[in-house]
Amino acid sequence: GNSVTQMEGPVTLSEEAFLTINCTYTATGYPSLFWYVQYPGEGLQLLLKATKADDKGSNKGFEATYRKETTSFHLEKGSVQVSDSAVYFCALSDKSAGANNLFFGTGTRLTVIP
Amino acid sequence: DVKVTQSSRYLVKRTGEKVFLECVQDMDHENMFWYRQDPGLGLRLIYFSYDVKMKEKGDIPEGYSVSREKKERFSLILESASTNQTSMYLCASSSVEPANYGYTFGSGTRLTVV
């Protein structure tokens, strides 16, 4: 079946530190992969996506590369800011499996301290 | 700016009340979804709909029902609210191919049942 596993949080970093949030997936077909971000008190916003192997999604300084060989889609940012404090969700959509839904990880809370 | 609008940000209801959570999208999306979000459990799918008057159960439909009389509106109904339904509720919509574009989420409704 389809599933997403994210690294456990919470993650606390100092401003300007390097960020990695690990995400691995299991899919029966050829998934698209997503990272969503949820700021305090808000809904989820699409941060970036990749629809096929070796694609790199990027936005707001965040990047993630679709690695089929390791079934991973790790989120990275070179220098985090206080404003990046949020919960980050990895997700997949596996259209080829006949499903039309997104499967979400459990989320990773990031806190960036000045 | 495209948007998913949830009618209330905060609601407080009494045990046993019938509760309606409303969601409207202006993107002409076919698919709409209701999730609940609880600490440590991530997002759990309650119900979804691929078309007007059509509904499908998600992972945790017990105690809930839905209504989709118009394409743009998807309502979540708590037939008899209970304290274990205290949660953040998130509505989302997508085109027929979420594998390409992902979901668009509303800002959420935080429901407290007392």
Short mmCIF file of C-alpha atoms in Angstrom, two decimals:
data_model
loop_
_atom_site.label_atom_id
_atom_site.label_comp_id
_atom_site.label_asym_id
_atom_site.label_seq_id
_atom_site.Cartn_x
_atom_site.Cartn_y
_atom_site.Cartn_z
CA GLY A 1 0.00 0.00 0.00
CA ASN A 2 0.85 3.66 0.17
CA SER A 3 2.42 5.28 3.20
CA VAL A 4 4.77 8.06 4.24
CA THR A 5 7.20 8.02 7.15
CA GLN A 6 8.67 11.25 8.50
CA MET A 7 11.35 11.79 11.08
CA GLU A 8 10.03 12.30 14.56
CA GLY A 9 10.01 15.78 15.92
CA PRO A 10 10.16 18.21 17.38
CA VAL A 11 13.22 19.75 15.78
CA THR A 12 14.79 22.84 17.35
CA LEU A 13 17.43 24.80 15.48
CA SER A 14 19.22 28.08 15.85
CA GLU A 15 18.70 30.73 13.21
CA GLU A 16 20.89 30.20 10.11
CA ALA A 17 21.38 26.50 10.86
CA PHE A 18 21.02 23.83 8.17
CA LEU A 19 17.75 21.92 8.14
CA THR A 20 17.02 18.38 7.05
CA ILE A 21 13.67 16.67 7.63
CA ASN A 22 13.69 13.06 6.46
CA CYS A 23 10.81 11.53 4.54
CA THR A 24 10.59 8.05 3.07
CA TYR A 25 7.66 6.52 1.28
CA THR A 26 6.08 3.27 0.20
CA ALA A 27 3.98 3.24 -2.95
CA THR A 28 2.55 0.62 -5.24
CA GLY A 29 2.95 2.69 -8.38
CA TYR A 30 4.61 5.94 -9.44
CA PRO A 31 3.81 8.61 -6.90
CA SER A 32 4.06 12.34 -6.90
CA LEU A 33 5.61 13.71 -3.72
CA PHE A 34 4.82 16.87 -1.80
CA TRP A 35 5.89 18.92 1.17
CA TYR A 36 3.28 20.98 2.95
CA VAL A 37 3.83 23.56 5.68
CA GLN A 38 1.43 24.52 8.45
CA TYR A 39 2.06 27.76 10.31
CA PRO A 40 0.54 28.16 13.78
CA GLY A 41 -3.25 28.34 13.71
CA GLU A 42 -3.42 27.90 9.94
CA GLY A 43 -4.26 25.23 7.40
CA LEU A 44 -1.67 23.45 5.27
CA GLN A 45 0.04 25.20 2.37
CA LEU A 46 1.81 23.49 -0.48
CA LEU A 47 5.54 24.20 -0.12
CA LEU A 48 6.99 22.21 -3.02
CA LYS A 49 6.42 19.13 -5.14
CA ALA A 50 8.06 16.64 -7.48
CA THR A 51 6.14 14.46 -9.89
CA LYS A 52 8.80 12.02 -11.11
CA ALA A 53 12.08 10.46 -10.10
CA ASP A 54 15.12 12.79 -9.91
CA ASP A 55 12.90 15.90 -9.98
CA LYS A 56 13.86 18.59 -7.50
CA GLY A 57 11.15 20.73 -5.98
CA SER A 58 12.10 24.11 -4.53
CA ASN A 59 10.43 27.11 -2.95
CA LYS A 60 11.32 29.79 -0.39
CA GLY A 61 14.84 28.38 -0.04
CA PHE A 62 13.59 24.86 0.67
CA GLU A 63 14.51 21.96 -1.61
CA ALA A 64 13.67 18.28 -1.89
CA THR A 65 14.81 15.72 -4.47
CA TYR A 66 12.70 12.71 -5.48
CA ARG A 67 14.99 9.69 -4.99
CA LYS A 68 13.39 6.56 -6.33
CA GLU A 69 16.35 4.33 -5.46
CA THR A 70 16.07 5.21 -1.77
CA THR A 71 12.31 5.96 -1.83
CA SER A 72 13.02 9.29 -0.16
CA PHE A 73 12.06 12.95 -0.44
CA HIS A 74 14.03 14.73 2.27
CA LEU A 75 13.38 18.42 2.88
CA GLU A 76 16.41 20.71 3.19
CA LYS A 77 17.14 24.37 3.75
CA GLY A 78 20.57 25.88 4.00
CA SER A 79 19.82 28.63 6.50
CA VAL A 80 16.61 28.61 8.50
CA GLN A 81 14.88 31.70 9.87
CA VAL A 82 12.59 32.20 12.85
CA SER A 83 9.72 32.61 10.39
CA ASP A 84 10.25 29.00 9.22
CA SER A 85 8.92 27.72 12.55
CA ALA A 86 5.99 25.52 11.57
CA VAL A 87 4.88 21.93 11.14
CA TYR A 88 6.05 20.23 7.93
CA PHE A 89 4.16 17.36 6.30
CA CYS A 90 5.44 15.02 3.62
CA ALA A 91 2.78 13.51 1.35
CA LEU A 92 2.37 11.31 -1.69
CA SER A 93 -0.24 10.85 -4.38
CA ASP A 94 -0.19 7.59 -6.29
CA LYS A 95 -2.46 8.01 -9.28
CA SER A 96 -1.31 4.80 -10.93
CA ALA A 97 -2.62 2.79 -8.01
CA GLY A 98 -6.10 4.05 -8.78
CA ALA A 99 -6.23 6.20 -5.71
CA ASN A 100 -6.97 9.85 -5.96
CA ASN A 101 -6.01 10.83 -2.45
CA LEU A 102 -2.95 12.20 -0.75
CA PHE A 103 -1.28 10.13 1.95
CA PHE A 104 0.32 12.27 4.66
CA GLY A 105 3.10 11.70 7.11
CA THR A 106 2.46 12.58 10.75
CA GLY A 107 4.24 15.92 10.51
CA THR A 108 7.47 17.32 11.98
CA ARG A 109 7.39 20.41 14.15
CA LEU A 110 10.27 22.81 13.57
CA THR A 111 11.15 25.58 16.00
CA VAL A 112 13.84 28.08 15.05
CA ILE A 113 15.27 30.16 17.87
CA PRO A 114 17.03 33.50 17.39
CA ASP B 1 -6.40 34.33 -5.39
CA VAL B 2 -7.85 30.84 -5.31
CA LYS B 3 -9.18 29.75 -2.03
CA VAL B 4 -10.86 27.23 0.22
CA THR B 5 -12.96 28.92 2.87
CA GLN B 6 -14.11 27.31 6.09
CA SER B 7 -16.98 29.16 7.67
CA SER B 8 -15.67 29.28 11.24
CA ARG B 9 -12.17 29.42 12.73
CA TYR B 10 -13.35 28.51 16.24
CA LEU B 11 -16.48 26.76 17.45
CA VAL B 12 -17.65 25.67 20.87
CA LYS B 13 -20.56 23.23 20.99
CA ARG B 14 -22.26 21.17 23.66
CA THR B 15 -22.30 17.40 23.83
CA GLY B 16 -25.22 15.99 21.83
CA GLU B 17 -25.62 19.00 19.55
CA LYS B 18 -25.78 18.59 15.80
CA VAL B 19 -22.86 20.49 14.31
CA PHE B 20 -22.35 21.68 10.75
CA LEU B 21 -18.91 22.60 9.41
CA GLU B 22 -19.04 24.34 6.06
CA CYS B 23 -16.40 24.48 3.35
CA VAL B 24 -16.55 26.39 0.07
CA GLN B 25 -13.99 26.43 -2.75
CA ASP B 26 -13.83 28.80 -5.70
CA MET B 27 -11.54 26.77 -7.97
CA ASP B 28 -14.16 24.59 -9.66
CA HIS B 29 -12.44 21.54 -8.16
CA GLU B 30 -14.06 18.16 -8.49
CA ASN B 31 -12.57 16.62 -5.34
CA MET B 32 -13.17 17.76 -1.77
CA PHE B 33 -11.97 16.28 1.50
CA TRP B 34 -12.48 16.56 5.24
CA TYR B 35 -9.66 15.74 7.65
CA ARG B 36 -9.25 16.00 11.37
CA GLN B 37 -5.90 16.82 12.90
CA ASP B 38 -4.90 15.76 16.39
CA PRO B 39 -1.54 16.02 18.16
CA GLY B 40 0.62 12.99 17.48
CA LEU B 41 -1.85 11.52 14.98
CA GLY B 42 -1.30 13.75 11.98
CA LEU B 43 -4.09 14.14 9.45
CA ARG B 44 -6.83 11.56 9.31
CA LEU B 45 -9.29 11.43 6.43
CA ILE B 46 -12.95 11.48 7.47
CA TYR B 47 -14.84 11.69 4.18
CA PHE B 48 -14.21 12.75 0.63
CA SER B 49 -16.22 13.47 -2.48
CA TYR B 50 -15.36 13.21 -6.18
CA ASP B 51 -18.53 14.82 -7.47
CA VAL B 52 -21.77 16.46 -6.52
CA LYS B 53 -24.00 14.21 -4.40
CA MET B 54 -21.23 11.66 -4.19
CA LYS B 55 -19.36 10.73 -1.00
CA GLU B 56 -16.88 8.13 0.13
CA LYS B 57 -15.84 7.12 3.63
CA GLY B 58 -12.29 7.81 4.66
CA ASP B 59 -10.39 6.23 7.52
CA ILE B 60 -12.48 7.51 10.43
CA PRO B 61 -16.08 8.18 9.29
CA GLU B 62 -17.82 7.04 12.48
CA GLY B 63 -19.87 9.79 14.07
CA TYR B 64 -19.74 11.98 10.96
CA SER B 65 -21.69 12.47 7.77
CA VAL B 66 -21.24 14.79 4.80
CA SER B 67 -23.28 16.60 2.20
CA ARG B 68 -22.32 17.84 -1.23
CA GLU B 69 -25.33 19.39 -2.95
CA LYS B 70 -23.27 21.83 -5.01
CA LYS B 71 -19.85 21.43 -6.54
CA GLU B 72 -18.30 24.25 -4.55
CA ARG B 73 -19.62 23.31 -1.13
CA PHE B 74 -18.82 20.32 1.08
CA SER B 75 -20.34 20.15 4.54
CA LEU B 76 -19.24 17.99 7.45
CA ILE B 77 -21.96 17.05 9.93
CA LEU B 78 -21.49 15.79 13.46
CA GLU B 79 -24.83 14.11 14.13
CA SER B 80 -24.45 14.19 17.92
CA ALA B 81 -21.27 15.89 19.03
CA SER B 82 -19.12 14.18 21.63
CA THR B 83 -16.08 15.37 23.55
CA ASN B 84 -13.80 13.00 21.59
CA GLN B 85 -14.64 15.00 18.48
CA THR B 86 -12.85 18.02 19.87
CA SER B 87 -10.23 18.62 17.20
CA MET B 88 -8.97 20.78 14.36
CA TYR B 89 -10.95 20.10 11.19
CA LEU B 90 -9.40 20.80 7.81
CA CYS B 91 -11.16 20.96 4.47
CA ALA B 92 -9.27 20.55 1.20
CA SER B 93 -10.02 20.46 -2.50
CA SER B 94 -8.20 19.31 -5.61
CA SER B 95 -8.60 18.98 -9.33
CA VAL B 96 -9.12 15.53 -10.85
CA GLU B 97 -5.35 15.05 -10.82
CA PRO B 98 -3.99 15.79 -7.36
CA ALA B 99 -0.86 13.91 -8.39
CA ASN B 100 0.10 17.00 -10.39
CA TYR B 101 -1.17 19.82 -8.26
CA GLY B 102 -1.77 18.54 -4.76
CA TYR B 103 -4.50 19.83 -2.50
CA THR B 104 -5.56 23.32 -1.47
CA PHE B 105 -6.49 23.56 2.19
CA GLY B 106 -8.71 25.88 4.15
CA SER B 107 -7.51 27.58 7.32
CA GLY B 108 -9.17 25.04 9.57
CA THR B 109 -11.93 25.04 12.18
CA ARG B 110 -10.96 24.36 15.76
CA LEU B 111 -13.95 22.67 17.35
CA THR B 112 -14.33 22.24 21.09
CA VAL B 113 -17.14 20.04 22.39
CA VAL B 114 -17.96 20.61 26.05
#
